[in-house]
Short mmCIF file of C-alpha atoms in Angstrom, two decimals:
data_model
loop_
_atom_site.label_atom_id
_atom_site.label_comp_id
_atom_site.label_asym_id
_atom_site.label_seq_id
_atom_site.Cartn_x
_atom_site.Cartn_y
_atom_site.Cartn_z
CA MET U 760 -2.57 -55.24 13.40
CA LYS U 761 -4.69 -56.40 10.16
CA PHE U 762 -7.44 -55.91 12.41
CA LEU U 763 -7.03 -52.27 14.02
CA PHE U 764 -7.03 -51.23 10.09
CA ASP U 765 -10.33 -53.55 8.64
CA LYS U 766 -11.62 -51.03 6.53
CA GLU U 767 -14.54 -53.07 6.44
CA LEU U 768 -14.52 -53.62 10.19
CA TRP U 769 -14.87 -49.29 10.69
CA SER U 770 -17.31 -49.00 8.50
CA GLU U 771 -19.52 -51.73 9.82
CA ILE U 772 -18.47 -49.82 13.54
CA LEU U 773 -19.54 -46.55 12.34
CA SER U 774 -22.79 -47.48 10.56
CA SER U 775 -23.53 -49.40 13.36
CA LEU U 776 -23.01 -45.94 15.34
CA ARG U 777 -25.19 -44.03 13.11
CA LYS U 778 -28.30 -46.46 13.16
CA ASN U 779 -28.74 -46.30 16.74
CA PRO U 780 -27.72 -42.72 17.97
CA THR U 781 -29.60 -43.40 21.31
CA ARG U 782 -28.06 -45.96 22.08
CA THR U 783 -24.70 -44.50 21.05
CA PHE U 784 -25.12 -41.64 22.86
CA LEU U 785 -26.36 -44.32 26.14
CA THR U 786 -23.25 -45.95 26.02
CA THR U 787 -20.90 -42.81 25.74
CA LEU U 788 -22.73 -40.89 28.11
CA GLY U 789 -22.85 -44.71 30.72
CA VAL U 790 -18.79 -44.63 29.95
CA ILE U 791 -18.26 -40.66 30.47
CA TRP U 792 -20.52 -41.15 34.23
CA GLY U 793 -18.61 -43.95 35.29
CA MET U 794 -14.71 -42.64 34.31
CA LEU U 795 -16.18 -40.10 36.09
CA ILE U 796 -17.27 -41.48 39.50
CA LEU U 797 -14.46 -43.38 39.56
CA ILE U 798 -11.92 -40.19 39.19
CA VAL U 799 -14.35 -38.70 41.88
CA LEU U 800 -14.38 -41.93 44.40
CA ILE U 801 -9.79 -42.06 44.03
CA GLY U 802 -9.24 -38.50 44.28
CA SER U 803 -11.57 -38.76 47.67
CA GLY U 804 -9.84 -42.05 49.07
CA ARG U 805 -6.26 -40.86 48.13
CA GLY U 806 -7.21 -36.73 49.89
CA LEU U 807 -8.40 -38.56 52.89
CA ALA U 808 -5.52 -41.55 52.97
CA LYS U 809 -3.40 -38.47 53.58
CA GLY U 810 -5.16 -35.89 55.25
CA ILE U 811 -5.72 -38.45 58.11
CA SER U 812 -1.96 -39.62 57.58
CA SER U 813 -0.36 -36.35 57.86
CA GLN U 814 -2.43 -35.01 60.96
CA TRP U 815 -1.89 -38.38 62.80
CA GLY U 816 1.01 -39.09 60.72
CA ASP U 817 3.46 -37.81 63.67
CA PHE U 818 1.20 -38.52 67.12
CA ALA U 819 2.90 -40.55 69.54
CA THR U 820 5.54 -41.88 67.99
CA ASN U 821 7.58 -41.93 70.92
CA SER U 822 4.72 -42.41 73.10
CA MET U 823 3.31 -45.77 74.72
CA PHE U 824 -0.14 -45.87 76.43
CA LEU U 825 -1.62 -47.99 78.97
CA TRP U 826 -5.40 -48.31 80.73
CA GLY U 827 -5.20 -49.82 84.28
CA GLU U 828 -8.37 -52.11 83.65
CA ARG U 829 -8.74 -55.59 85.51
CA THR U 830 -5.53 -57.65 87.01
CA SER U 831 -5.74 -61.52 86.74
CA ILE U 832 -3.70 -62.22 89.80
CA PRO U 833 -3.93 -60.03 93.30
CA TYR U 834 -1.06 -57.83 93.34
CA GLU U 835 0.12 -55.67 97.12
CA GLY U 836 -3.19 -55.16 98.35
CA PHE U 837 -5.64 -54.98 95.43
CA PRO U 838 -8.07 -58.02 94.59
CA ARG U 839 -8.27 -60.52 91.38
CA GLY U 840 -10.22 -58.42 89.15
#
């Protein structure tokens, strides 16, 4: 905990921020932009998943779908393949 309350360390950090205002601004802008994009992407993904789930969630829960394709052996007069 001594590290957090070291007055010399905090004065060095603040003086570095004051000496480089452009770098400080661009770094802050980059962090804010990255967090904003992360929030938007996570929100979009969850919204899309919820929308698909609500739209298709109850679709054919008690159903089975069959598609007539090809047969590997002849059956009742139908040829193989």
